Amino acid sequence: MRKPLIAGNWKMNKTPREAAELVQALKDKLTEIDGVDIVLAPSFTALETVYNLIKGSKLGLGAQDVHWEEKGAYTGEVSFSMIKETGCQYVIIGHSERRQYFGETNETVRRKVKAALKFDLTPIVCVGERLEEREKGKTFQVVENHIKEGLATLSGEAVLKIVIAYEPVWAIGTGRTATPQQANEVHTFIRQLLSDIYNRDVASQTRILYGGSVKPDNISALMAEQEIDGALVGGASLEAQSFSEIVQRAKIKGVN
Ligand code: PGA
C-alpha cells in the first residue's frame, strides 16, 4: 500500500512573512489529517520560517532545488547541508522549469538525486514531456530517458527512497490538466519501466505523483486511478483553502 503524498510547490512566491500566514492557515485546516503525507516546498528564504511553524506537526518540508556539491565556490547556489539544517526532509529535483530556464539536464538531476540520498533527503524527481514531444508521439521515450538517465547508477534499494513526479510540461500552470487516463497511462509506463530496470517490488512500492494544474475539482478523479499516488501542486498550493481541499480529497484513497 503506497501512502498518498501531496506536495505544494510554491515556486517563486511568498516572502517569509507571507509564507508564515499561509502555513498558519494550513495548520488550522490540516491539524488532524492522517493517511496522507503532506509536503510544503517554499522558496529557500522561507524554509526556516516555515519549519519553525510546522515542526512537531504532520506537515513536512521540502526545498525546490539544491546543488549537488557539498560546498565551495558556487555563487548563488544552496547545498544539501544548508537545506537539511533548515529542517527539510524532501527536495524537488529536475522540475521542468529548472530544465527549461536554468539548464537542468538529466545529468545534473542524476548528481542531485545521488547527493540527496547521501544526505538522507527524499528527492521528488520530476519527469515529463513537452507539448511538441507529446504531439510527435515521443512521450514514453522522453519519460524513459528522464528516468533512465536521471536515476542511472542507483540501486533498487536507493530508488525505493525516492518519489517520482510525472508532470507533462503542457499541463503545468496552463489550466490544461492531463486527463486521469492520460496520466495513469504514463504512470503505468513508469511503473513497468521500474520493474524492468529493477524489480517488481521497487516498481510497486515507489510513489508516483502527478503534477500539472491539479485543483480541488480534479484531484479525486486523478486519485481514483490505480497508479496515481498523489500530486505535486503548484498554483493551487498557494491558497490554504484549495490546498487543504486537495489534501482532504487525496486522503480518501489513503483511508480505503
Ligand atoms: P501547477 O504546477 O499546479 O501550477 O500546474 C505544478 C508544478 O509545476 O509542480
PDB file of C-alpha atoms and ligand atoms in Angstrom:
ATOM      1  CA  MET A   1       0.000   0.000   0.000  1.00  0.00           C
ATOM      2  CA  ARG A   2       1.515   3.296  -1.082  1.00  0.00           C
ATOM      3  CA  LYS A   3       0.664   6.217   1.190  1.00  0.00           C
ATOM      4  CA  PRO A   4      -0.608   9.206  -0.807  1.00  0.00           C
ATOM      5  CA  LEU A   5       1.610  12.261  -0.844  1.00  0.00           C
ATOM      6  CA  ILE A   6       0.558  15.798  -1.681  1.00  0.00           C
ATOM      7  CA  ALA A   7       3.368  18.307  -2.143  1.00  0.00           C
ATOM      8  CA  GLY A   8       2.881  22.039  -2.600  1.00  0.00           C
ATOM      9  CA  ASN A   9       5.484  23.647  -4.833  1.00  0.00           C
ATOM     10  CA  TRP A  10       5.228  27.343  -4.081  1.00  0.00           C
ATOM     11  CA  LYS A  11       7.752  28.240  -6.796  1.00  0.00           C
ATOM     12  CA  MET A  12       8.960  31.876  -6.621  1.00  0.00           C
ATOM     13  CA  ASN A  13       6.049  33.027  -4.474  1.00  0.00           C
ATOM     14  CA  LYS A  14       5.657  34.106  -0.832  1.00  0.00           C
ATOM     15  CA  THR A  15       8.055  36.114   1.267  1.00  0.00           C
ATOM     16  CA  PRO A  16       8.826  34.622   4.690  1.00  0.00           C
ATOM     17  CA  ARG A  17       6.003  36.704   6.192  1.00  0.00           C
ATOM     18  CA  GLU A  18       3.508  35.626   3.544  1.00  0.00           C
ATOM     19  CA  ALA A  19       4.687  32.045   3.912  1.00  0.00           C
ATOM     20  CA  ALA A  20       4.041  32.196   7.655  1.00  0.00           C
ATOM     21  CA  GLU A  21       0.475  33.392   7.035  1.00  0.00           C
ATOM     22  CA  LEU A  22      -0.202  30.537   4.648  1.00  0.00           C
ATOM     23  CA  VAL A  23       1.253  27.945   6.991  1.00  0.00           C
ATOM     24  CA  GLN A  24      -0.829  29.244   9.871  1.00  0.00           C
ATOM     25  CA  ALA A  25      -3.973  28.942   7.781  1.00  0.00           C
ATOM     26  CA  LEU A  26      -2.979  25.460   6.621  1.00  0.00           C
ATOM     27  CA  LYS A  27      -2.304  24.291  10.154  1.00  0.00           C
ATOM     28  CA  ASP A  28      -5.803  25.357  11.152  1.00  0.00           C
ATOM     29  CA  LYS A  29      -7.257  23.242   8.363  1.00  0.00           C
ATOM     30  CA  LEU A  30      -4.935  20.252   8.384  1.00  0.00           C
ATOM     31  CA  THR A  31      -4.129  19.509  12.017  1.00  0.00           C
ATOM     32  CA  GLU A  32      -5.984  16.222  12.321  1.00  0.00           C
ATOM     33  CA  ILE A  33      -5.036  14.911   8.917  1.00  0.00           C
ATOM     34  CA  ASP A  34      -3.966  11.290   8.690  1.00  0.00           C
ATOM     35  CA  GLY A  35      -3.418   8.795   5.909  1.00  0.00           C
ATOM     36  CA  VAL A  36      -1.616  11.213   3.601  1.00  0.00           C
ATOM     37  CA  ASP A  37       1.860  12.731   3.648  1.00  0.00           C
ATOM     38  CA  ILE A  38       1.933  16.493   3.109  1.00  0.00           C
ATOM     39  CA  VAL A  39       4.972  18.464   1.999  1.00  0.00           C
ATOM     40  CA  LEU A  40       5.350  22.227   1.674  1.00  0.00           C
ATOM     41  CA  ALA A  41       8.100  23.492  -0.615  1.00  0.00           C
ATOM     42  CA  PRO A  42       8.595  27.237  -0.116  1.00  0.00           C
ATOM     43  CA  SER A  43      11.490  29.243  -1.517  1.00  0.00           C
ATOM     44  CA  PHE A  44      14.877  28.951   0.224  1.00  0.00           C
ATOM     45  CA  THR A  45      14.373  32.211   2.101  1.00  0.00           C
ATOM     46  CA  ALA A  46      11.179  30.957   3.755  1.00  0.00           C
ATOM     47  CA  LEU A  47      12.357  27.451   4.680  1.00  0.00           C
ATOM     48  CA  GLU A  48      13.392  28.250   8.216  1.00  0.00           C
ATOM     49  CA  THR A  49      10.286  30.294   8.973  1.00  0.00           C
ATOM     50  CA  VAL A  50       8.054  27.527   7.673  1.00  0.00           C
ATOM     51  CA  TYR A  51       9.968  24.861   9.561  1.00  0.00           C
ATOM     52  CA  ASN A  52       9.612  26.708  12.860  1.00  0.00           C
ATOM     53  CA  LEU A  53       5.857  26.790  12.346  1.00  0.00           C
ATOM     54  CA  ILE A  54       5.374  23.178  11.259  1.00  0.00           C
ATOM     55  CA  LYS A  55       7.808  21.290  13.454  1.00  0.00           C
ATOM     56  CA  GLY A  56       6.016  18.728  15.555  1.00  0.00           C
ATOM     57  CA  SER A  57       3.055  18.766  13.135  1.00  0.00           C
ATOM     58  CA  LYS A  58       2.297  16.353  10.322  1.00  0.00           C
ATOM     59  CA  LEU A  59       3.400  18.799   7.659  1.00  0.00           C
ATOM     60  CA  GLY A  60       6.745  18.071   6.028  1.00  0.00           C
ATOM     61  CA  LEU A  61       9.212  20.479   4.467  1.00  0.00           C
ATOM     62  CA  GLY A  62      10.893  20.400   1.082  1.00  0.00           C
ATOM     63  CA  ALA A  63      13.232  22.628  -0.928  1.00  0.00           C
ATOM     64  CA  GLN A  64      12.577  23.348  -4.599  1.00  0.00           C
ATOM     65  CA  ASP A  65      16.126  22.678  -5.773  1.00  0.00           C
ATOM     66  CA  VAL A  66      19.654  22.194  -4.449  1.00  0.00           C
ATOM     67  CA  HIS A  67      23.201  22.000  -5.736  1.00  0.00           C
ATOM     68  CA  TRP A  68      24.950  18.619  -5.859  1.00  0.00           C
ATOM     69  CA  GLU A  69      28.314  19.765  -4.481  1.00  0.00           C
ATOM     70  CA  GLU A  70      28.733  19.786  -0.725  1.00  0.00           C
ATOM     71  CA  LYS A  71      30.247  23.273  -0.542  1.00  0.00           C
ATOM     72  CA  GLY A  72      32.588  25.636  -2.315  1.00  0.00           C
ATOM     73  CA  ALA A  73      32.783  28.458  -4.818  1.00  0.00           C
ATOM     74  CA  TYR A  74      29.328  28.194  -6.411  1.00  0.00           C
ATOM     75  CA  THR A  75      27.910  31.696  -6.083  1.00  0.00           C
ATOM     76  CA  GLY A  76      24.174  31.737  -5.617  1.00  0.00           C
ATOM     77  CA  GLU A  77      23.812  28.015  -5.011  1.00  0.00           C
ATOM     78  CA  VAL A  78      22.486  26.270  -1.923  1.00  0.00           C
ATOM     79  CA  SER A  79      23.851  22.981  -0.561  1.00  0.00           C
ATOM     80  CA  PHE A  80      22.270  19.878   0.911  1.00  0.00           C
ATOM     81  CA  SER A  81      23.592  20.548   4.403  1.00  0.00           C
ATOM     82  CA  MET A  82      22.106  24.054   4.239  1.00  0.00           C
ATOM     83  CA  ILE A  83      18.617  22.862   3.394  1.00  0.00           C
ATOM     84  CA  LYS A  84      18.878  19.948   5.766  1.00  0.00           C
ATOM     85  CA  GLU A  85      19.714  22.262   8.651  1.00  0.00           C
ATOM     86  CA  THR A  86      16.562  24.276   7.952  1.00  0.00           C
ATOM     87  CA  GLY A  87      14.517  21.121   8.566  1.00  0.00           C
ATOM     88  CA  CYS A  88      13.964  19.838   5.017  1.00  0.00           C
ATOM     89  CA  GLN A  89      13.198  16.175   4.544  1.00  0.00           C
ATOM     90  CA  TYR A  90      12.403  16.447   0.847  1.00  0.00           C
ATOM     91  CA  VAL A  91      13.821  18.200  -2.182  1.00  0.00           C
ATOM     92  CA  ILE A  92      12.268  18.671  -5.628  1.00  0.00           C
ATOM     93  CA  ILE A  93      14.757  17.791  -8.351  1.00  0.00           C
ATOM     94  CA  GLY A  94      14.555  18.279 -12.110  1.00  0.00           C
ATOM     95  CA  HIS A  95      11.394  20.380 -12.236  1.00  0.00           C
ATOM     96  CA  SER A  96      10.602  21.272 -15.848  1.00  0.00           C
ATOM     97  CA  GLU A  97      11.019  24.989 -15.076  1.00  0.00           C
ATOM     98  CA  ARG A  98      14.581  24.262 -13.949  1.00  0.00           C
ATOM     99  CA  ARG A  99      15.129  22.219 -17.089  1.00  0.00           C
ATOM    100  CA  GLN A 100      13.581  24.891 -19.327  1.00  0.00           C
ATOM    101  CA  TYR A 101      15.002  28.114 -17.865  1.00  0.00           C
ATOM    102  CA  PHE A 102      18.070  27.124 -15.866  1.00  0.00           C
ATOM    103  CA  GLY A 103      19.836  24.442 -17.839  1.00  0.00           C
ATOM    104  CA  GLU A 104      18.937  21.445 -15.688  1.00  0.00           C
ATOM    105  CA  THR A 105      19.743  18.213 -17.520  1.00  0.00           C
ATOM    106  CA  ASN A 106      19.339  14.530 -16.802  1.00  0.00           C
ATOM    107  CA  GLU A 107      22.997  14.558 -15.783  1.00  0.00           C
ATOM    108  CA  THR A 108      22.536  17.299 -13.175  1.00  0.00           C
ATOM    109  CA  VAL A 109      19.388  15.538 -11.986  1.00  0.00           C
ATOM    110  CA  ARG A 110      21.412  12.350 -11.541  1.00  0.00           C
ATOM    111  CA  ARG A 111      24.054  14.138  -9.464  1.00  0.00           C
ATOM    112  CA  LYS A 112      21.461  15.838  -7.299  1.00  0.00           C
ATOM    113  CA  VAL A 113      19.460  12.661  -6.691  1.00  0.00           C
ATOM    114  CA  LYS A 114      22.592  10.798  -5.688  1.00  0.00           C
ATOM    115  CA  ALA A 115      23.620  13.556  -3.290  1.00  0.00           C
ATOM    116  CA  ALA A 116      20.085  13.792  -1.844  1.00  0.00           C
ATOM    117  CA  LEU A 117      20.186  10.138  -0.876  1.00  0.00           C
ATOM    118  CA  LYS A 118      23.602  10.561   0.684  1.00  0.00           C
ATOM    119  CA  PHE A 119      22.174  13.338   2.854  1.00  0.00           C
ATOM    120  CA  ASP A 120      19.126  11.280   3.704  1.00  0.00           C
ATOM    121  CA  LEU A 121      16.684  13.600   1.961  1.00  0.00           C
ATOM    122  CA  THR A 122      13.827  12.293  -0.149  1.00  0.00           C
ATOM    123  CA  PRO A 123      14.154  13.521  -3.721  1.00  0.00           C
ATOM    124  CA  ILE A 124      10.944  14.238  -5.630  1.00  0.00           C
ATOM    125  CA  VAL A 125      12.241  13.674  -9.141  1.00  0.00           C
ATOM    126  CA  CYS A 126      10.225  15.378 -11.893  1.00  0.00           C
ATOM    127  CA  VAL A 127       9.875  13.878 -15.349  1.00  0.00           C
ATOM    128  CA  GLY A 128       7.572  14.715 -18.242  1.00  0.00           C
ATOM    129  CA  GLU A 129       7.258  15.598 -21.885  1.00  0.00           C
ATOM    130  CA  ARG A 130       6.748  18.949 -23.604  1.00  0.00           C
ATOM    131  CA  LEU A 131       3.743  19.542 -25.836  1.00  0.00           C
ATOM    132  CA  GLU A 132       5.634  19.101 -29.089  1.00  0.00           C
ATOM    133  CA  GLU A 133       7.095  15.857 -27.809  1.00  0.00           C
ATOM    134  CA  ARG A 134       3.636  14.527 -26.967  1.00  0.00           C
ATOM    135  CA  GLU A 135       2.337  15.595 -30.363  1.00  0.00           C
ATOM    136  CA  LYS A 136       5.169  13.734 -32.065  1.00  0.00           C
ATOM    137  CA  GLY A 137       4.342  10.585 -30.092  1.00  0.00           C
ATOM    138  CA  LYS A 138       7.529  10.819 -28.037  1.00  0.00           C
ATOM    139  CA  THR A 139       6.011  10.905 -24.551  1.00  0.00           C
ATOM    140  CA  PHE A 140       7.199   7.480 -23.429  1.00  0.00           C
ATOM    141  CA  GLN A 141      10.637   7.944 -24.940  1.00  0.00           C
ATOM    142  CA  VAL A 142      11.168  11.280 -23.143  1.00  0.00           C
ATOM    143  CA  VAL A 143       9.940   9.928 -19.831  1.00  0.00           C
ATOM    144  CA  GLU A 144      12.109   6.833 -20.222  1.00  0.00           C
ATOM    145  CA  ASN A 145      15.187   8.987 -20.854  1.00  0.00           C
ATOM    146  CA  HIS A 146      14.418  11.203 -17.872  1.00  0.00           C
ATOM    147  CA  ILE A 147      14.157   8.157 -15.640  1.00  0.00           C
ATOM    148  CA  LYS A 148      16.985   6.060 -17.042  1.00  0.00           C
ATOM    149  CA  GLU A 149      19.467   8.924 -17.143  1.00  0.00           C
ATOM    150  CA  GLY A 150      18.259  10.746 -14.037  1.00  0.00           C
ATOM    151  CA  LEU A 151      18.394   7.619 -11.899  1.00  0.00           C
ATOM    152  CA  ALA A 152      21.350   5.979 -13.634  1.00  0.00           C
ATOM    153  CA  THR A 153      23.733   4.093 -11.329  1.00  0.00           C
ATOM    154  CA  LEU A 154      21.226   3.989  -8.457  1.00  0.00           C
ATOM    155  CA  SER A 155      20.488   0.621  -6.889  1.00  0.00           C
ATOM    156  CA  GLY A 156      16.933  -0.629  -6.489  1.00  0.00           C
ATOM    157  CA  GLU A 157      17.295  -0.085  -2.749  1.00  0.00           C
ATOM    158  CA  ALA A 158      18.156   3.563  -3.375  1.00  0.00           C
ATOM    159  CA  VAL A 159      15.263   4.027  -5.775  1.00  0.00           C
ATOM    160  CA  LEU A 160      12.891   2.864  -3.044  1.00  0.00           C
ATOM    161  CA  LYS A 161      13.746   6.085  -1.196  1.00  0.00           C
ATOM    162  CA  ILE A 162      12.721   8.427  -3.996  1.00  0.00           C
ATOM    163  CA  VAL A 163       9.425   9.825  -5.181  1.00  0.00           C
ATOM    164  CA  ILE A 164       8.769  10.361  -8.883  1.00  0.00           C
ATOM    165  CA  ALA A 165       6.516  13.151 -10.152  1.00  0.00           C
ATOM    166  CA  TYR A 166       5.136  12.838 -13.652  1.00  0.00           C
ATOM    167  CA  GLU A 167       4.470  16.374 -14.860  1.00  0.00           C
ATOM    168  CA  PRO A 168       3.562  16.840 -18.511  1.00  0.00           C
ATOM    169  CA  VAL A 169       5.031  20.269 -19.243  1.00  0.00           C
ATOM    170  CA  TRP A 170       1.989  21.306 -21.280  1.00  0.00           C
ATOM    171  CA  ALA A 171      -0.204  20.871 -18.206  1.00  0.00           C
ATOM    172  CA  ILE A 172       1.881  22.977 -15.807  1.00  0.00           C
ATOM    173  CA  GLY A 173       0.327  26.316 -14.948  1.00  0.00           C
ATOM    174  CA  THR A 174      -1.853  26.169 -18.057  1.00  0.00           C
ATOM    175  CA  GLY A 175      -5.122  25.025 -16.536  1.00  0.00           C
ATOM    176  CA  ARG A 176      -4.939  22.161 -19.005  1.00  0.00           C
ATOM    177  CA  THR A 177      -4.705  19.029 -16.864  1.00  0.00           C
ATOM    178  CA  ALA A 178      -3.878  15.671 -18.376  1.00  0.00           C
ATOM    179  CA  THR A 179      -6.984  13.521 -18.201  1.00  0.00           C
ATOM    180  CA  PRO A 180      -6.792  10.949 -15.418  1.00  0.00           C
ATOM    181  CA  GLN A 181      -6.452   8.273 -18.109  1.00  0.00           C
ATOM    182  CA  GLN A 182      -3.599  10.089 -19.874  1.00  0.00           C
ATOM    183  CA  ALA A 183      -1.796  10.479 -16.554  1.00  0.00           C
ATOM    184  CA  ASN A 184      -2.416   6.902 -15.483  1.00  0.00           C
ATOM    185  CA  GLU A 185      -1.131   5.611 -18.804  1.00  0.00           C
ATOM    186  CA  VAL A 186       2.237   7.286 -18.220  1.00  0.00           C
ATOM    187  CA  HIS A 187       2.292   6.258 -14.550  1.00  0.00           C
ATOM    188  CA  THR A 188       1.717   2.658 -15.635  1.00  0.00           C
ATOM    189  CA  PHE A 189       4.553   3.002 -18.131  1.00  0.00           C
ATOM    190  CA  ILE A 190       6.883   4.361 -15.408  1.00  0.00           C
ATOM    191  CA  ARG A 191       5.998   1.515 -13.062  1.00  0.00           C
ATOM    192  CA  GLN A 192       6.674  -1.030 -15.790  1.00  0.00           C
ATOM    193  CA  LEU A 193       9.981   0.665 -16.513  1.00  0.00           C
ATOM    194  CA  LEU A 194      10.981   0.471 -12.827  1.00  0.00           C
ATOM    195  CA  SER A 195      10.051  -3.183 -12.856  1.00  0.00           C
ATOM    196  CA  ASP A 196      12.195  -3.804 -15.944  1.00  0.00           C
ATOM    197  CA  ILE A 197      15.198  -1.870 -14.637  1.00  0.00           C
ATOM    198  CA  TYR A 198      14.976  -3.000 -11.007  1.00  0.00           C
ATOM    199  CA  ASN A 199      12.277  -5.423  -9.950  1.00  0.00           C
ATOM    200  CA  ARG A 200       8.581  -5.663  -9.157  1.00  0.00           C
ATOM    201  CA  ASP A 201       8.966  -4.687  -5.515  1.00  0.00           C
ATOM    202  CA  VAL A 202      10.683  -1.443  -6.405  1.00  0.00           C
ATOM    203  CA  ALA A 203       8.024  -0.768  -9.034  1.00  0.00           C
ATOM    204  CA  SER A 204       5.100  -1.450  -6.754  1.00  0.00           C
ATOM    205  CA  GLN A 205       6.464   0.462  -3.757  1.00  0.00           C
ATOM    206  CA  THR A 206       7.659   3.657  -5.447  1.00  0.00           C
ATOM    207  CA  ARG A 207       5.281   6.574  -5.146  1.00  0.00           C
ATOM    208  CA  ILE A 208       4.491   8.299  -8.424  1.00  0.00           C
ATOM    209  CA  LEU A 209       2.813  11.696  -8.176  1.00  0.00           C
ATOM    210  CA  TYR A 210       1.019  13.554 -10.934  1.00  0.00           C
ATOM    211  CA  GLY A 211       1.598  17.273 -11.426  1.00  0.00           C
ATOM    212  CA  GLY A 212       0.112  19.865 -13.776  1.00  0.00           C
ATOM    213  CA  SER A 213      -2.894  22.072 -12.983  1.00  0.00           C
ATOM    214  CA  VAL A 214      -4.070  19.918 -10.088  1.00  0.00           C
ATOM    215  CA  LYS A 215      -7.060  21.582  -8.409  1.00  0.00           C
ATOM    216  CA  PRO A 216      -9.688  20.614  -5.829  1.00  0.00           C
ATOM    217  CA  ASP A 217     -12.105  19.725  -8.616  1.00  0.00           C
ATOM    218  CA  ASN A 218      -9.845  17.293 -10.456  1.00  0.00           C
ATOM    219  CA  ILE A 219      -7.845  15.642  -7.663  1.00  0.00           C
ATOM    220  CA  SER A 220     -10.470  12.989  -6.877  1.00  0.00           C
ATOM    221  CA  ALA A 221     -10.625  11.725 -10.460  1.00  0.00           C
ATOM    222  CA  LEU A 222      -6.833  11.658 -10.650  1.00  0.00           C
ATOM    223  CA  MET A 223      -6.500   9.811  -7.352  1.00  0.00           C
ATOM    224  CA  ALA A 224      -9.110   7.290  -8.443  1.00  0.00           C
ATOM    225  CA  GLU A 225      -6.602   5.973 -10.968  1.00  0.00           C
ATOM    226  CA  GLN A 226      -4.715   2.992  -9.672  1.00  0.00           C
ATOM    227  CA  GLU A 227      -1.179   4.149 -10.384  1.00  0.00           C
ATOM    228  CA  ILE A 228      -1.511   7.757  -9.163  1.00  0.00           C
ATOM    229  CA  ASP A 229      -0.219   8.111  -5.612  1.00  0.00           C
ATOM    230  CA  GLY A 230      -0.576  11.827  -5.046  1.00  0.00           C
ATOM    231  CA  ALA A 231       0.160  15.180  -6.573  1.00  0.00           C
ATOM    232  CA  LEU A 232       2.749  17.897  -6.937  1.00  0.00           C
ATOM    233  CA  VAL A 233       0.657  21.042  -6.802  1.00  0.00           C
ATOM    234  CA  GLY A 234       1.785  24.480  -7.969  1.00  0.00           C
ATOM    235  CA  GLY A 235      -0.794  27.264  -8.275  1.00  0.00           C
ATOM    236  CA  ALA A 236      -3.417  25.646  -6.060  1.00  0.00           C
ATOM    237  CA  SER A 237      -0.905  25.217  -3.223  1.00  0.00           C
ATOM    238  CA  LEU A 238      -0.673  28.979  -2.736  1.00  0.00           C
ATOM    239  CA  GLU A 239      -4.092  29.234  -1.066  1.00  0.00           C
ATOM    240  CA  ALA A 240      -4.900  27.414   2.174  1.00  0.00           C
ATOM    241  CA  GLN A 241      -8.426  26.605   1.058  1.00  0.00           C
ATOM    242  CA  SER A 242      -7.579  24.963  -2.253  1.00  0.00           C
ATOM    243  CA  PHE A 243      -4.501  23.113  -0.968  1.00  0.00           C
ATOM    244  CA  SER A 244      -6.294  21.724   2.060  1.00  0.00           C
ATOM    245  CA  GLU A 245      -9.212  20.598  -0.097  1.00  0.00           C
ATOM    246  CA  ILE A 246      -6.794  18.761  -2.363  1.00  0.00           C
ATOM    247  CA  VAL A 247      -5.215  17.075   0.665  1.00  0.00           C
ATOM    248  CA  GLN A 248      -8.615  16.110   2.114  1.00  0.00           C
ATOM    249  CA  ARG A 249      -9.717  14.573  -1.162  1.00  0.00           C
ATOM    250  CA  ALA A 250      -6.437  12.711  -1.679  1.00  0.00           C
ATOM    251  CA  LYS A 251      -6.738  11.301   1.802  1.00  0.00           C
ATOM    252  CA  ILE A 252      -9.757   9.247   0.834  1.00  0.00           C
ATOM    253  CA  LYS A 253      -7.526   6.947  -1.178  1.00  0.00           C
ATOM    254  CA  GLY A 254      -5.196   6.617   1.804  1.00  0.00           C
ATOM    255  CA  VAL A 255      -8.003   5.526   4.103  1.00  0.00           C
ATOM    256  CA  ASN A 256      -9.521   2.967   1.753  1.00  0.00           C
TER     257      ASN A 256
HETATM  258  P1  PGA B   1       0.667  23.854 -11.437  1.00  0.00           P
HETATM  259  O1  PGA B   1       2.219  23.500 -11.217  1.00  0.00           O
HETATM  260  O2  PGA B   1      -0.118  23.047 -10.431  1.00  0.00           O
HETATM  261  O3  PGA B   1       0.573  25.335 -11.210  1.00  0.00           O
HETATM  262  O4  PGA B   1       0.332  23.455 -12.831  1.00  0.00           O
HETATM  263  C1  PGA B   1       2.633  22.179 -10.942  1.00  0.00           C
HETATM  264  C2  PGA B   1       4.129  22.117 -10.823  1.00  0.00           C
HETATM  265  O5  PGA B   1       4.818  22.799 -11.569  1.00  0.00           O
HETATM  266  O6  PGA B   1       4.677  21.375  -9.969  1.00  0.00           O
END
